[in-house]
């Protein structure tokens, strides 16, 4: 059976890193029974330039027919002054909401070979392997009412709403518990229940759900403490589940524990396992077009796509092993360069991964 993959290179370094992930998918296509059909589309600033919208209708209908979406990155300074609905970020939020991608999995793994890339002491981060499960289509990002208004006295007032329904919390909770079952069987739910009612409800629902997962050890942590614990003793965590905005913040923090955000993939899925896969890093406009960006996070995102949306865990493992092999062989892009290693370009790194897969 063939699988349809929508490829959205996006902005900045997006097209360069996507080209390397596509090389890897081509290699899988040639050496396995998988039949992958790649179709290209636009998202973000480049979509605005081409079609006047960061998430145009053409992309919306392509997304509906796809089994999975592979995204490079969106955004860049040239689009920062557009009206809010036209900015690249709106394209990303739009496709997440439109596809119902409520479950965002963001791993933070420290590769042995890159142990000294972290700014934390090696003993604090060695062997780090955390997975953040971030709710992605609700909470304060999408809550109504929202806006900026002018009061009678002429003063402006800005407001957003943090809201969750029970069912939204239950479905992300289930993903988190099930993910924890397949890993270290520890789940930490992060909230601010001492101040925010909506997250008091979140905590109660997680407690209720935990009865169905007796093999998973559930704990709770306030978000401010979680930020502190992530730096103090990150290895205490296995899986973290949290709201959209807390997850946005904590996942950036967790990724930097590894010192190499250029290595970290992410997955965003809906109930029918349709998913969008993208590197955790941004579009890095400052280095776009120079051929020095690290394609490994995007290549590893393609691996997550094979595992979670395309039922091809064996091929995902093949890619992940190849990435480890090129790191062990000493190949490094500029962002992860270390003394004594061989510096390679974006495309040399992609070629090396393809070669290591053979
Ligand atoms: C992320 C990004 C996005 C978010 C932005 C670009 C809208 O920071 O994927 O974490 O806040 O979700
Ligand atoms: Mg973010």
Tab-separated table of C-alpha atoms and ligand atoms in Angstrom:
chain	number	residue	atom	x	y	z
A	1	UNK	CA	0.000	0.000	0.000
A	2	UNK	CA	1.374	3.420	-0.792
A	3	UNK	CA	1.667	6.154	1.801
A	4	UNK	CA	1.226	9.821	0.952
A	5	UNK	CA	3.697	12.207	2.503
A	6	UNK	CA	3.218	15.943	2.199
A	7	UNK	CA	6.607	17.660	2.273
A	8	UNK	CA	6.603	21.306	3.368
A	9	UNK	CA	10.139	22.730	3.183
A	10	UNK	CA	9.029	26.115	4.603
A	11	UNK	CA	11.403	29.008	5.242
A	12	UNK	CA	15.008	29.744	6.202
A	13	UNK	CA	17.098	26.596	6.419
A	14	UNK	CA	13.906	24.528	5.892
A	15	UNK	CA	14.495	23.658	2.214
A	16	UNK	CA	18.139	22.621	2.830
A	17	UNK	CA	17.430	20.293	5.725
A	18	UNK	CA	14.308	18.849	4.086
A	19	UNK	CA	16.374	17.936	1.014
A	20	UNK	CA	18.540	15.704	3.223
A	21	UNK	CA	15.553	14.024	4.885
A	22	UNK	CA	14.122	13.365	1.421
A	23	UNK	CA	17.406	11.673	0.425
A	24	UNK	CA	16.955	9.359	3.387
A	25	UNK	CA	13.313	8.627	2.489
A	26	UNK	CA	14.370	7.890	-1.102
A	27	UNK	CA	16.901	5.412	0.219
A	28	UNK	CA	14.195	3.726	2.326
A	29	UNK	CA	11.944	3.606	-0.716
A	30	UNK	CA	14.639	1.836	-2.727
A	31	UNK	CA	15.626	-0.665	-0.069
A	32	UNK	CA	12.321	-1.655	1.554
A	33	UNK	CA	8.837	-2.725	0.556
A	34	UNK	CA	7.446	0.667	1.578
A	35	UNK	CA	5.893	2.715	-1.168
A	36	UNK	CA	6.234	6.370	-0.208
A	37	UNK	CA	4.602	9.007	-2.408
A	38	UNK	CA	6.053	12.452	-1.774
A	39	UNK	CA	4.138	15.569	-2.701
A	40	UNK	CA	5.436	19.105	-2.097
A	41	UNK	CA	3.524	22.076	-0.722
A	42	UNK	CA	4.035	25.484	0.866
A	43	UNK	CA	3.682	26.758	4.450
A	44	UNK	CA	4.768	29.868	6.343
A	45	UNK	CA	6.453	32.930	4.890
A	46	UNK	CA	7.220	31.301	1.558
A	47	UNK	CA	3.537	30.343	1.269
A	48	UNK	CA	2.569	33.941	1.957
A	49	UNK	CA	4.947	35.095	-0.772
A	50	UNK	CA	3.627	32.549	-3.274
A	51	UNK	CA	-0.076	32.525	-2.444
A	52	UNK	CA	-0.812	35.407	-0.070
A	53	UNK	CA	-1.486	33.177	2.964
A	54	UNK	CA	0.814	31.321	5.403
A	55	UNK	CA	-1.511	28.271	5.204
A	56	UNK	CA	-3.188	28.527	1.807
A	57	UNK	CA	-6.120	26.408	0.674
A	58	UNK	CA	-3.868	24.404	-1.642
A	59	UNK	CA	-1.875	23.216	1.386
A	60	UNK	CA	-5.037	22.610	3.402
A	61	UNK	CA	-6.384	20.193	0.822
A	62	UNK	CA	-2.985	18.492	0.377
A	63	UNK	CA	-2.822	17.984	4.162
A	64	UNK	CA	-6.213	16.279	4.191
A	65	UNK	CA	-5.042	13.630	1.725
A	66	UNK	CA	-1.722	12.952	3.418
A	67	UNK	CA	-0.853	10.124	5.802
A	68	UNK	CA	1.856	12.332	7.238
A	69	UNK	CA	3.399	15.764	6.823
A	70	UNK	CA	7.133	16.415	6.960
A	71	UNK	CA	7.898	20.054	7.714
A	72	UNK	CA	11.196	21.959	7.604
A	73	UNK	CA	10.680	25.187	9.527
A	74	UNK	CA	8.790	28.455	9.186
A	75	UNK	CA	9.502	32.116	9.898
A	76	UNK	CA	11.967	34.867	9.159
A	77	UNK	CA	12.483	38.564	9.834
A	78	UNK	CA	11.112	39.637	6.445
A	79	UNK	CA	7.616	38.551	7.526
A	80	UNK	CA	7.678	39.900	11.105
A	81	UNK	CA	5.848	43.115	10.285
A	82	UNK	CA	2.909	41.536	8.493
A	83	UNK	CA	-0.521	41.609	10.121
A	84	UNK	CA	-0.750	38.845	12.707
A	85	UNK	CA	-3.034	36.514	10.654
A	86	UNK	CA	-0.540	36.594	7.768
A	87	UNK	CA	2.611	35.791	9.740
A	88	UNK	CA	4.402	32.457	9.199
A	89	UNK	CA	3.652	31.249	12.768
A	90	UNK	CA	-0.046	31.467	11.964
A	91	UNK	CA	0.538	28.944	9.202
A	92	UNK	CA	2.002	26.519	11.698
A	93	UNK	CA	-0.759	27.075	14.277
A	94	UNK	CA	-3.311	26.790	11.458
A	95	UNK	CA	-2.149	23.415	10.181
A	96	UNK	CA	-1.887	22.048	13.756
A	97	UNK	CA	-5.467	23.079	14.530
A	98	UNK	CA	-6.857	22.112	11.134
A	99	UNK	CA	-5.382	18.596	11.278
A	100	UNK	CA	-6.348	18.246	14.961
A	101	UNK	CA	-2.752	17.537	16.000
A	102	UNK	CA	-3.370	17.676	19.751
A	103	UNK	CA	-0.451	15.493	20.848
A	104	UNK	CA	3.023	16.929	20.480
A	105	UNK	CA	5.905	14.612	21.382
A	106	UNK	CA	9.216	16.365	21.962
A	107	UNK	CA	12.108	14.133	22.963
A	108	UNK	CA	15.241	15.543	24.580
A	109	UNK	CA	17.952	12.948	24.207
A	110	UNK	CA	21.601	13.455	24.942
A	111	UNK	CA	23.714	11.526	22.468
A	112	UNK	CA	26.714	10.007	24.189
A	113	UNK	CA	28.943	11.317	21.403
A	114	UNK	CA	27.804	14.902	22.111
A	115	UNK	CA	27.934	14.777	25.919
A	116	UNK	CA	30.127	17.848	26.245
A	117	UNK	CA	27.856	20.017	24.056
A	118	UNK	CA	25.635	20.699	27.073
A	119	UNK	CA	26.288	23.737	29.248
A	120	UNK	CA	25.434	21.581	32.281
A	121	UNK	CA	27.946	19.283	33.974
A	122	UNK	CA	28.298	15.934	32.166
A	123	UNK	CA	27.244	13.972	35.265
A	124	UNK	CA	23.976	15.915	35.396
A	125	UNK	CA	23.021	15.192	31.775
A	126	UNK	CA	24.842	11.995	30.733
A	127	UNK	CA	22.281	9.484	29.489
A	128	UNK	CA	19.469	12.037	29.504
A	129	UNK	CA	16.319	10.767	27.757
A	130	UNK	CA	13.177	12.812	28.410
A	131	UNK	CA	9.984	12.963	26.406
A	132	UNK	CA	7.703	15.952	26.726
A	133	UNK	CA	4.087	15.377	25.713
A	134	UNK	CA	2.695	18.838	25.037
A	135	UNK	CA	-1.004	19.499	24.422
A	136	UNK	CA	-0.974	21.360	21.110
A	137	UNK	CA	-4.416	22.489	19.972
A	138	UNK	CA	-5.964	23.972	23.113
A	139	UNK	CA	-5.152	26.037	26.178
A	140	UNK	CA	-4.211	29.682	26.072
A	141	UNK	CA	-2.990	29.441	22.475
A	142	UNK	CA	-6.513	29.045	21.158
A	143	UNK	CA	-8.831	30.047	24.038
A	144	UNK	CA	-11.552	32.633	23.522
A	145	UNK	CA	-12.053	35.474	24.228
A	146	UNK	CA	-8.743	36.958	23.205
A	147	UNK	CA	-7.661	40.303	21.861
A	148	UNK	CA	-6.636	43.865	22.572
A	149	UNK	CA	-9.373	46.394	23.283
A	150	UNK	CA	-9.530	50.062	24.177
A	151	UNK	CA	-11.335	50.843	27.411
A	152	UNK	CA	-13.681	53.808	27.918
A	153	UNK	CA	-10.885	55.799	29.540
A	154	UNK	CA	-8.715	55.307	26.459
A	155	UNK	CA	-6.400	52.768	28.088
A	156	UNK	CA	-5.743	49.547	26.204
A	157	UNK	CA	-6.411	46.109	27.670
A	158	UNK	CA	-4.982	42.877	26.270
A	159	UNK	CA	-6.364	39.466	27.232
A	160	UNK	CA	-6.164	35.748	26.475
A	161	UNK	CA	-8.022	32.794	27.945
A	162	UNK	CA	-6.572	29.551	29.225
A	163	UNK	CA	-9.229	26.893	28.833
A	164	UNK	CA	-9.481	23.128	28.569
A	165	UNK	CA	-12.451	20.822	28.355
A	166	UNK	CA	-12.364	17.497	30.184
A	167	UNK	CA	-12.206	15.565	26.926
A	168	UNK	CA	-9.202	17.557	25.710
A	169	UNK	CA	-7.339	16.712	28.911
A	170	UNK	CA	-8.365	13.063	28.847
A	171	UNK	CA	-7.135	12.490	25.286
A	172	UNK	CA	-3.701	14.043	25.883
A	173	UNK	CA	-3.495	12.230	29.216
A	174	UNK	CA	-4.103	8.891	27.508
A	175	UNK	CA	-1.358	9.545	24.956
A	176	UNK	CA	1.007	10.429	27.802
A	177	UNK	CA	0.205	7.358	29.901
A	178	UNK	CA	0.472	5.062	26.874
A	179	UNK	CA	3.784	6.620	25.892
A	180	UNK	CA	5.101	6.203	29.431
A	181	UNK	CA	4.049	2.541	29.372
A	182	UNK	CA	6.363	2.012	26.396
A	183	UNK	CA	9.281	3.784	28.102
A	184	UNK	CA	10.401	4.102	31.732
A	185	UNK	CA	6.813	3.953	33.136
A	186	UNK	CA	7.125	7.297	34.921
A	187	UNK	CA	4.837	10.209	34.105
A	188	UNK	CA	5.096	13.690	35.585
A	189	UNK	CA	2.126	15.973	34.954
A	190	UNK	CA	3.042	19.656	35.103
A	191	UNK	CA	0.466	22.284	36.067
A	192	UNK	CA	-0.114	25.442	38.138
A	193	UNK	CA	-2.976	24.090	40.192
A	194	UNK	CA	-2.298	26.363	43.145
A	195	UNK	CA	-3.269	29.405	41.038
A	196	UNK	CA	-5.135	28.325	37.907
A	197	UNK	CA	-8.476	26.485	38.195
A	198	UNK	CA	-8.132	25.059	34.704
A	199	UNK	CA	-4.980	23.217	35.747
A	200	UNK	CA	-6.517	22.119	39.044
A	201	UNK	CA	-9.011	20.298	36.851
A	202	UNK	CA	-6.090	19.017	34.742
A	203	UNK	CA	-4.448	17.536	37.849
A	204	UNK	CA	-7.661	15.852	39.013
A	205	UNK	CA	-8.239	14.299	35.600
A	206	UNK	CA	-4.680	12.940	35.461
A	207	UNK	CA	-5.236	11.337	38.896
A	208	UNK	CA	-8.492	9.814	37.690
A	209	UNK	CA	-6.862	8.480	34.499
A	210	UNK	CA	-3.947	6.963	36.384
A	211	UNK	CA	-6.318	4.309	37.771
A	212	UNK	CA	-6.415	2.810	34.263
A	213	UNK	CA	-2.599	2.658	34.098
A	214	UNK	CA	-1.502	0.975	37.327
A	215	UNK	CA	1.905	0.164	35.817
A	216	UNK	CA	2.728	3.860	35.318
A	217	UNK	CA	3.916	5.904	38.290
A	218	UNK	CA	2.196	9.312	38.118
A	219	UNK	CA	3.551	12.405	39.863
A	220	UNK	CA	2.564	16.082	39.724
A	221	UNK	CA	4.749	19.153	39.670
A	222	UNK	CA	4.081	22.881	39.547
A	223	UNK	CA	5.466	24.447	36.400
A	224	UNK	CA	7.862	26.802	38.191
A	225	UNK	CA	9.308	23.911	40.161
A	226	UNK	CA	9.482	21.824	36.981
A	227	UNK	CA	11.585	24.533	35.315
A	228	UNK	CA	13.928	24.408	38.296
A	229	UNK	CA	14.063	20.603	38.515
A	230	UNK	CA	14.833	20.335	34.795
A	231	UNK	CA	18.083	22.168	35.363
A	232	UNK	CA	18.850	20.757	38.815
A	233	UNK	CA	18.246	17.069	38.167
A	234	UNK	CA	16.825	16.439	34.695
A	235	UNK	CA	17.346	12.692	34.841
A	236	UNK	CA	14.540	12.351	37.413
A	237	UNK	CA	12.116	12.721	34.472
A	238	UNK	CA	10.919	10.113	32.003
A	239	UNK	CA	7.727	11.428	30.370
A	240	UNK	CA	6.318	14.885	31.145
A	241	UNK	CA	2.760	15.832	30.155
A	242	UNK	CA	1.634	19.433	30.196
A	243	UNK	CA	-0.479	22.198	28.662
A	244	UNK	CA	0.218	23.955	25.399
A	245	UNK	CA	2.026	27.005	26.761
A	246	UNK	CA	3.887	25.282	29.615
A	247	UNK	CA	4.976	22.655	27.087
A	248	UNK	CA	6.194	25.315	24.687
A	249	UNK	CA	8.457	26.760	27.363
A	250	UNK	CA	9.631	23.557	29.055
A	251	UNK	CA	10.398	21.824	25.753
A	252	UNK	CA	12.789	24.592	24.721
A	253	UNK	CA	14.437	24.343	28.111
A	254	UNK	CA	14.670	20.550	27.943
A	255	UNK	CA	16.104	20.641	24.435
A	256	UNK	CA	18.917	22.902	25.533
A	257	UNK	CA	19.916	20.486	28.305
A	258	UNK	CA	21.304	18.438	25.437
A	259	UNK	CA	23.221	21.431	24.081
A	260	UNK	CA	22.329	20.521	20.531
A	261	UNK	CA	18.845	21.497	19.477
A	262	UNK	CA	19.979	20.700	15.919
A	263	UNK	CA	19.579	17.026	16.850
A	264	UNK	CA	16.025	16.998	18.185
A	265	UNK	CA	12.976	15.886	16.199
A	266	UNK	CA	9.307	16.262	17.103
A	267	UNK	CA	5.985	14.685	16.251
A	268	UNK	CA	2.458	16.104	16.393
A	269	UNK	CA	-0.392	13.652	16.022
A	270	UNK	CA	-4.152	13.445	15.899
A	271	UNK	CA	-6.508	10.656	16.888
A	272	UNK	CA	-6.131	8.803	13.598
A	273	UNK	CA	-2.316	8.768	13.786
A	274	UNK	CA	-2.027	11.309	11.026
A	275	UNK	CA	0.920	13.415	12.013
A	276	UNK	CA	3.154	16.357	11.322
A	277	UNK	CA	6.860	15.874	11.877
A	278	UNK	CA	9.341	18.697	12.213
A	279	UNK	CA	12.680	19.486	13.827
A	280	UNK	CA	12.438	21.203	17.212
A	281	UNK	CA	14.680	24.030	16.078
A	282	UNK	CA	13.557	27.089	14.137
A	283	UNK	CA	14.243	28.397	10.642
A	284	UNK	CA	17.649	29.944	11.517
A	285	UNK	CA	17.452	32.685	8.862
A	286	UNK	CA	20.976	33.843	9.764
A	287	UNK	CA	22.546	30.685	8.332
A	288	UNK	CA	20.006	29.932	5.573
A	289	UNK	CA	21.488	29.141	2.189
A	290	UNK	CA	25.011	28.578	3.518
A	291	UNK	CA	24.887	24.798	3.479
A	292	UNK	CA	25.987	24.547	7.110
A	293	UNK	CA	22.706	23.718	8.878
A	294	UNK	CA	22.408	20.435	10.743
A	295	UNK	CA	19.916	18.163	8.934
A	296	UNK	CA	19.875	15.478	11.639
A	297	UNK	CA	16.814	16.755	13.544
A	298	UNK	CA	14.826	16.658	10.302
A	299	UNK	CA	16.179	13.241	9.378
A	300	UNK	CA	15.222	12.009	12.857
A	301	UNK	CA	11.778	13.598	12.395
A	302	UNK	CA	11.387	11.481	9.254
A	303	UNK	CA	12.247	8.470	11.429
A	304	UNK	CA	9.518	9.447	13.925
A	305	UNK	CA	7.127	9.757	10.991
A	306	UNK	CA	7.908	6.217	9.864
A	307	UNK	CA	7.395	4.920	13.398
A	308	UNK	CA	4.236	6.765	14.441
A	309	UNK	CA	2.270	7.426	11.229
A	310	UNK	CA	3.540	4.911	8.677
A	311	UNK	CA	3.791	1.736	10.741
A	312	UNK	CA	7.423	1.224	9.831
A	313	UNK	CA	9.253	1.107	13.151
A	314	UNK	CA	11.959	-1.082	11.616
A	315	UNK	CA	12.831	1.580	9.049
A	316	UNK	CA	12.761	4.256	11.766
A	317	UNK	CA	15.271	2.252	13.769
A	318	UNK	CA	17.455	1.928	10.686
A	319	UNK	CA	17.634	5.702	10.319
A	320	UNK	CA	18.304	6.236	14.029
A	321	UNK	CA	21.124	3.698	13.975
A	322	UNK	CA	22.630	5.388	10.911
A	323	UNK	CA	22.580	8.766	12.687
A	324	UNK	CA	24.399	7.262	15.682
A	325	UNK	CA	26.903	5.680	13.313
A	326	UNK	CA	27.808	8.949	11.584
A	327	UNK	CA	28.228	10.655	14.964
A	328	UNK	CA	30.464	7.814	16.158
A	329	UNK	CA	32.460	8.166	12.955
A	330	UNK	CA	33.193	11.760	13.992
A	331	UNK	CA	31.124	13.657	11.428
A	332	UNK	CA	29.835	17.007	12.722
A	333	UNK	CA	27.989	19.977	11.274
A	334	UNK	CA	29.092	23.403	12.540
A	335	UNK	CA	26.569	23.576	15.411
A	336	UNK	CA	27.868	20.380	17.054
A	337	UNK	CA	31.510	20.669	15.995
A	338	UNK	CA	34.052	19.417	18.541
A	339	UNK	CA	37.823	19.289	18.538
A	340	UNK	CA	39.285	16.457	16.515
A	341	UNK	CA	36.058	15.765	14.609
A	342	UNK	CA	35.429	16.198	10.882
A	343	UNK	CA	33.320	19.148	9.924
A	344	UNK	CA	30.812	18.443	7.164
A	345	UNK	CA	28.215	20.433	5.247
A	346	UNK	CA	24.455	19.913	5.356
A	347	UNK	CA	24.440	17.722	2.264
A	348	UNK	CA	27.571	15.776	3.242
A	349	UNK	CA	25.827	14.896	6.503
A	350	UNK	CA	22.734	13.701	4.633
A	351	UNK	CA	24.865	11.625	2.255
A	352	UNK	CA	26.718	10.077	5.179
A	353	UNK	CA	23.470	9.006	6.848
A	354	UNK	CA	22.254	7.420	3.601
A	355	UNK	CA	25.548	5.588	3.275
A	356	UNK	CA	25.400	4.370	6.875
A	357	UNK	CA	21.944	2.910	6.229
A	358	UNK	CA	23.253	0.468	3.660
B	1	LIG	C1	6.988	25.805	18.834
B	1	LIG	C2	7.029	27.243	18.422
B	1	LIG	C3	5.623	27.682	18.051
B	1	LIG	C4	4.763	27.546	19.280
B	1	LIG	C5	5.522	29.094	17.463
B	1	LIG	C6	6.429	29.268	16.264
B	1	LIG	C7	4.107	29.472	17.108
B	1	LIG	O1	7.568	28.016	19.433
B	1	LIG	O2	6.627	24.950	17.996
B	1	LIG	O3	7.323	25.509	19.974
B	1	LIG	O4	4.738	28.433	20.137
B	1	LIG	O5	4.091	26.521	19.409
B	2	LIG	MG1	8.332	26.914	21.079
